[in-house]
XYZ file of C-alpha atoms in Angstrom:
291
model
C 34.628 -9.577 -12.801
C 31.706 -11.639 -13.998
C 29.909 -10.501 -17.674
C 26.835 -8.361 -17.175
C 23.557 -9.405 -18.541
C 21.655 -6.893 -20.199
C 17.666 -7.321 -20.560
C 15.378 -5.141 -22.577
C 12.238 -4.411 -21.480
C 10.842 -3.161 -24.467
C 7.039 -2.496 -24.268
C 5.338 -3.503 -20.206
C 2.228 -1.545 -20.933
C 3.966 2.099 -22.158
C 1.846 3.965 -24.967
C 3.308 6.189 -27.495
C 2.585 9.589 -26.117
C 6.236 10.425 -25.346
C 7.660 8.254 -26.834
C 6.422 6.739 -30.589
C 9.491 4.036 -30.430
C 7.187 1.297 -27.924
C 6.784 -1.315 -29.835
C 3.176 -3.156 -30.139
C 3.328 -5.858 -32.936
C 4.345 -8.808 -33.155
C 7.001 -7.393 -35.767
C 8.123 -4.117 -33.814
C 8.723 -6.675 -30.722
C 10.679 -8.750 -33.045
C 12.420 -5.953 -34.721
C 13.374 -4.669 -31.435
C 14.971 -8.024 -30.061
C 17.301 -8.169 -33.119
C 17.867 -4.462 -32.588
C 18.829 -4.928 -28.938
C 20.528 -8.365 -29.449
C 22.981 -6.430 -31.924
C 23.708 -3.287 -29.415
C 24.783 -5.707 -26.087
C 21.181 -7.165 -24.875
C 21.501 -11.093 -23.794
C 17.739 -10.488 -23.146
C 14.319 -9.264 -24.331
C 11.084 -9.028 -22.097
C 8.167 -8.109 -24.207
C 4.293 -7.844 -23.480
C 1.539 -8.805 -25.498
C -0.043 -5.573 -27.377
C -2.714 -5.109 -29.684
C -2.479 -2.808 -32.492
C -4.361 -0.042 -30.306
C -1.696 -0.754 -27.594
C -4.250 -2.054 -25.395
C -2.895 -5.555 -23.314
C -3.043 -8.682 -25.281
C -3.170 -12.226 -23.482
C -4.302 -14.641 -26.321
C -1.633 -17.128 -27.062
C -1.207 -16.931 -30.969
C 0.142 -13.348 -30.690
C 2.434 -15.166 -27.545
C 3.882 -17.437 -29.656
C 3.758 -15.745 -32.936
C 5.983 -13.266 -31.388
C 8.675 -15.708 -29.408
C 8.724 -17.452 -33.221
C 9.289 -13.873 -34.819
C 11.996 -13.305 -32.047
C 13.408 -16.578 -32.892
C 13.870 -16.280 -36.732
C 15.922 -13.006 -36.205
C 18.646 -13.683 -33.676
C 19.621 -15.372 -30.364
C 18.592 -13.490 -27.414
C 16.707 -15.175 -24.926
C 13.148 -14.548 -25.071
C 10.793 -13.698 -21.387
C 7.490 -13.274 -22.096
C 5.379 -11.785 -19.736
C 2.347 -13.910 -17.574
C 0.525 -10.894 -16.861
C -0.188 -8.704 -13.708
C -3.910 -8.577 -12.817
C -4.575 -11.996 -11.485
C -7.405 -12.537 -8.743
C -9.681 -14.131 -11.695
C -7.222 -16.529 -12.896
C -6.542 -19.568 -11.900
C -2.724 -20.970 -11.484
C -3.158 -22.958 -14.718
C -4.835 -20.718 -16.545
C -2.183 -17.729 -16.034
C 0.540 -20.826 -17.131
C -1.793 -21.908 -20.699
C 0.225 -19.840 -22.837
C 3.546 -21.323 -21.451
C 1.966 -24.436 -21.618
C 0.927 -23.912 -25.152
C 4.094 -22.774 -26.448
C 5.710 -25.649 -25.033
C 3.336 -28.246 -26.141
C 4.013 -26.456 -29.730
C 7.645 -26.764 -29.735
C 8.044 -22.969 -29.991
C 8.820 -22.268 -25.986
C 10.555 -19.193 -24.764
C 13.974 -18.996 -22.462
C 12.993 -17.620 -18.988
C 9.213 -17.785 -17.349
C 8.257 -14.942 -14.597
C 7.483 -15.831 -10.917
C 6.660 -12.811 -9.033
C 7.082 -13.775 -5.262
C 4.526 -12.118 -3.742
C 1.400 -10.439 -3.545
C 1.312 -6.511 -4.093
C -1.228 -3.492 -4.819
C -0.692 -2.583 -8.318
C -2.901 0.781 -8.168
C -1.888 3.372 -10.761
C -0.431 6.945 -9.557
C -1.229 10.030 -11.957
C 0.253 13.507 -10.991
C 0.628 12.145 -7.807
C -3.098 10.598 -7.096
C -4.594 7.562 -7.392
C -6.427 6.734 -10.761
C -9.822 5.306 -9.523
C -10.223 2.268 -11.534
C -7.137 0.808 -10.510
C -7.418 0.548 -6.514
C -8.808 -2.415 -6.309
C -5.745 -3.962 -8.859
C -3.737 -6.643 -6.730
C -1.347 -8.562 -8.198
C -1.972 -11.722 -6.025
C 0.741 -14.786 -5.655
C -0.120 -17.273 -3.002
C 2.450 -19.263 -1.649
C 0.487 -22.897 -3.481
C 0.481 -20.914 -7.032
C 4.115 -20.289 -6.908
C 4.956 -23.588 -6.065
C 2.536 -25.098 -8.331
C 4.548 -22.223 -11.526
C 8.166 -23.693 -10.076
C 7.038 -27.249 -10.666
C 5.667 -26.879 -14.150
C 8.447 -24.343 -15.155
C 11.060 -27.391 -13.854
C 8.544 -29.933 -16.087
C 8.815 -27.999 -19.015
C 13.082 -27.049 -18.333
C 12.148 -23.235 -18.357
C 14.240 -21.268 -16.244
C 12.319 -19.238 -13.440
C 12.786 -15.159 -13.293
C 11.669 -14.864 -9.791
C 10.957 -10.852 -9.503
C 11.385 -9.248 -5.959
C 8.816 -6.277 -5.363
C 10.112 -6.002 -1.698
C 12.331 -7.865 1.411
C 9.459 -10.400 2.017
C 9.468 -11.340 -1.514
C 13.546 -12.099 -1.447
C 12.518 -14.386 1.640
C 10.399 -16.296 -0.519
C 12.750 -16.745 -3.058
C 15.080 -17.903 -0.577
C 12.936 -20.402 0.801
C 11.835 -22.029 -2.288
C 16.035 -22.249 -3.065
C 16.187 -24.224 0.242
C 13.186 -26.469 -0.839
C 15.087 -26.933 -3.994
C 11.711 -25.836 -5.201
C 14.048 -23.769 -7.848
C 17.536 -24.899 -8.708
C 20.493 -22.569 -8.330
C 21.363 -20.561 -9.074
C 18.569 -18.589 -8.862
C 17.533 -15.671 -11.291
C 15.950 -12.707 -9.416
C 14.822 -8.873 -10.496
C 14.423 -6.466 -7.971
C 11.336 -4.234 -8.995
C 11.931 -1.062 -8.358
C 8.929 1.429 -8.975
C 8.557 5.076 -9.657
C 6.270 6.861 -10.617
C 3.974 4.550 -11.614
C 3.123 2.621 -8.745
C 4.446 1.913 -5.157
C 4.133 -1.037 -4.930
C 8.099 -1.945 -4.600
C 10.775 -0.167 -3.339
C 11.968 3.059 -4.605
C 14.464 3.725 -7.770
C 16.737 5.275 -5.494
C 19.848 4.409 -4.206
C 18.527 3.503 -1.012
C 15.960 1.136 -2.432
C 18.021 -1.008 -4.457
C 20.660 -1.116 -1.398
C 17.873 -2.838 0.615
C 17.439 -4.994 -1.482
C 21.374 -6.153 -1.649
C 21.329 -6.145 2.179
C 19.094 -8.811 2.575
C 20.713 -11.172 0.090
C 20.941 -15.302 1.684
C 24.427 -15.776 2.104
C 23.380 -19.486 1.569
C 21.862 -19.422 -2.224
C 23.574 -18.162 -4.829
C 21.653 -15.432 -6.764
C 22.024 -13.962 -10.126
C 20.261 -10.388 -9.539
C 19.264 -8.065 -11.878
C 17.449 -4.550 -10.984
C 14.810 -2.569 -13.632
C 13.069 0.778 -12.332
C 8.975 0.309 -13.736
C 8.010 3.873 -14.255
C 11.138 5.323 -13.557
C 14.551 6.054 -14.999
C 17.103 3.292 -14.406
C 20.285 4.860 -15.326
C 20.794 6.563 -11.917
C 21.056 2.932 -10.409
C 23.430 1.485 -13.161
C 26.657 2.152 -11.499
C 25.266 0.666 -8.254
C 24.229 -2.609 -9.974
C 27.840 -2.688 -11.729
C 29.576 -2.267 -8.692
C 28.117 -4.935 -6.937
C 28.298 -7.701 -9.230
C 24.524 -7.599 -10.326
C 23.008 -6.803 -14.083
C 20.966 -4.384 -15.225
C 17.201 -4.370 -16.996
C 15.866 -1.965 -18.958
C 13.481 -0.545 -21.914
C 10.827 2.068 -22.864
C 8.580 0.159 -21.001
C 9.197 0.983 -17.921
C 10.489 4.821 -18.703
C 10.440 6.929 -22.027
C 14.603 8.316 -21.550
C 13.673 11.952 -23.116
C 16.486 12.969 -21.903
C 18.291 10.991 -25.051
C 16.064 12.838 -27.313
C 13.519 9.901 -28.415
C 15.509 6.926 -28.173
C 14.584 3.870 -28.896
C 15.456 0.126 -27.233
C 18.260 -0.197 -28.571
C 19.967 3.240 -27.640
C 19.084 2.385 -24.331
C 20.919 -0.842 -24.379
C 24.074 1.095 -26.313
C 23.657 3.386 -23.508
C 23.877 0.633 -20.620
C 27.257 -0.864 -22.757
C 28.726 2.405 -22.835
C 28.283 2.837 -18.827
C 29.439 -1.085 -18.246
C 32.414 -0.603 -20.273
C 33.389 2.693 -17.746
C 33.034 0.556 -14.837
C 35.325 -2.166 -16.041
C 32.575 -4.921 -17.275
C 32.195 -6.688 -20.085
C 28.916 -7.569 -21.976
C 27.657 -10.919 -21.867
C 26.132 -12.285 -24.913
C 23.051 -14.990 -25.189
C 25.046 -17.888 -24.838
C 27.132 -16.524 -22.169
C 24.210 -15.307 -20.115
C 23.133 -19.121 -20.508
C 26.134 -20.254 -18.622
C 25.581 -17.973 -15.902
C 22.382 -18.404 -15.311
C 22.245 -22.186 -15.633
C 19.509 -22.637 -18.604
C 19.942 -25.442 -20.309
């Protein structure tokens, strides 16, 4: 059976009120990645935070974090592009890739989401306010115009499936040879926090496997965005796909206060149950086809 691939999702946009253990800084982030490298993690997915937690998007904290990353261990870096999109053009959600590549300093994997979703925050079961007018918007044009400039710059694309019509996207662009194969996909499971993709349950992942191409070969990973993962780790395992996860999509209280890296030891632990070895940076390379 094939290596898993284990990627950390350390921060998305968590704060510290149940767990203090998200990291913000350009030094936590990098801290973490060495961290997570060490306990079984091939990858680390990190978000731009100011010291307040509050999003960051300028690109010196971008790169200064991929080069603090860098100067610690291995893993392969994702960075995200961000979420909230309808004022941004296609180039301007790309300038920090663009910059970091132009500066010698540019990460591993780039994100593609395939599709266009509401985003709208759930609290206690309601909708907060200010976010239902959030859309995370992906036109057909600006995801071909992100695979051509990821191929440019030899970035590998992370193509993250929020639902079925998002997989047939995915699969188109593989028949365009738009992407090369094989192709990297997440399925974006979301509890909790949003609705916008299918549900953490067993179900919802399973719909996901369903509608696999028969005719592209996919590398799939599954993460759980404001919900706990580890009910869907044996599923993944068993079915040849790899798992992603971190304290920023769920705080894992039920480990005490872990932090990143316990939840990566945790993953390893339940892989090495089911049979499947870890794969490291390198190894994840060769499976994934990134140069």
């Amino acid at each position: 059976m094939k290596k898993l691939i284990i990627e950390c999702r350390v921060n998305e946009y968590n704060t510290r009120e149940r767990n203090r253990n998200v990291p913000w800084s350009t030094e936590e982030i990098a801290r973490d990645a060495k961290s997570c490298r060490d306990a079984g993690a091939a990858i680390v997915h990190f978000h731009g935070r100011k010291h307040d937690g509050s999003p960051e998007h300028a690109y010196e904290p971008y790169r200064d974090t991929v080069l603090a990353i860098r100067g610690r261990s291995d893993i392969l870096i994702h960075p995200t592009l961000g979420y909230v999109t309808l004022d941004a053009s296609a180039e301007e959600r790309l300038g920090n890739m663009r910059r970091m590549v132009e500066d010698g300093c540019a990460p591993d994997i780039a994100p593609m989401d395939m599709g266009s979703t509401n985003v709208s925050v759930l609290r206690d079961g309601r909708y907060l306010p200010e976010s239902e007018e959030r859309v995370y918007q992906n036109s057909t044009a600006t995801l071909h115009y992100f695979a051509d400039r990821l191929k440019e710059w030899q970035l590998k694309p992370y193509l993250q499936v929020w639902n079925l019509s998002f997989m047939r996207e995915v699969a188109q662009f593989a028949r365009l040879e738009w992407v090369a194969q094989p192709v990297f996909v997440e399925f974006v499971c979301t509890d909790n926090h949003c609705i916008g993709g299918h549900p953490g349950t067993p179900k919802g992942l399973q719909a996901f496997i369903d509608f696999l191409p028969s005719d592209i070969h996919v590398e799939w990973t599954v993460c759980n965005y404001g919900g706990n993962l580890f009910p869907l780790c044996a599923q993944a395992l068993a079915q040849g796909g790899h798992v992603s996860i971190g304290l920023g999509d769920w705080d894992y209280r039920e480990l005490g206060e872990p932090t990143n890296a316990d939840l990566v030891d945790h993953v390893v632990r339940i892989a090495h149950e089911a049979g499947r070895e870890v794969a490291t940076p390198a190894e994840a390379r060769e499976i994934l086809g990134i140069a």
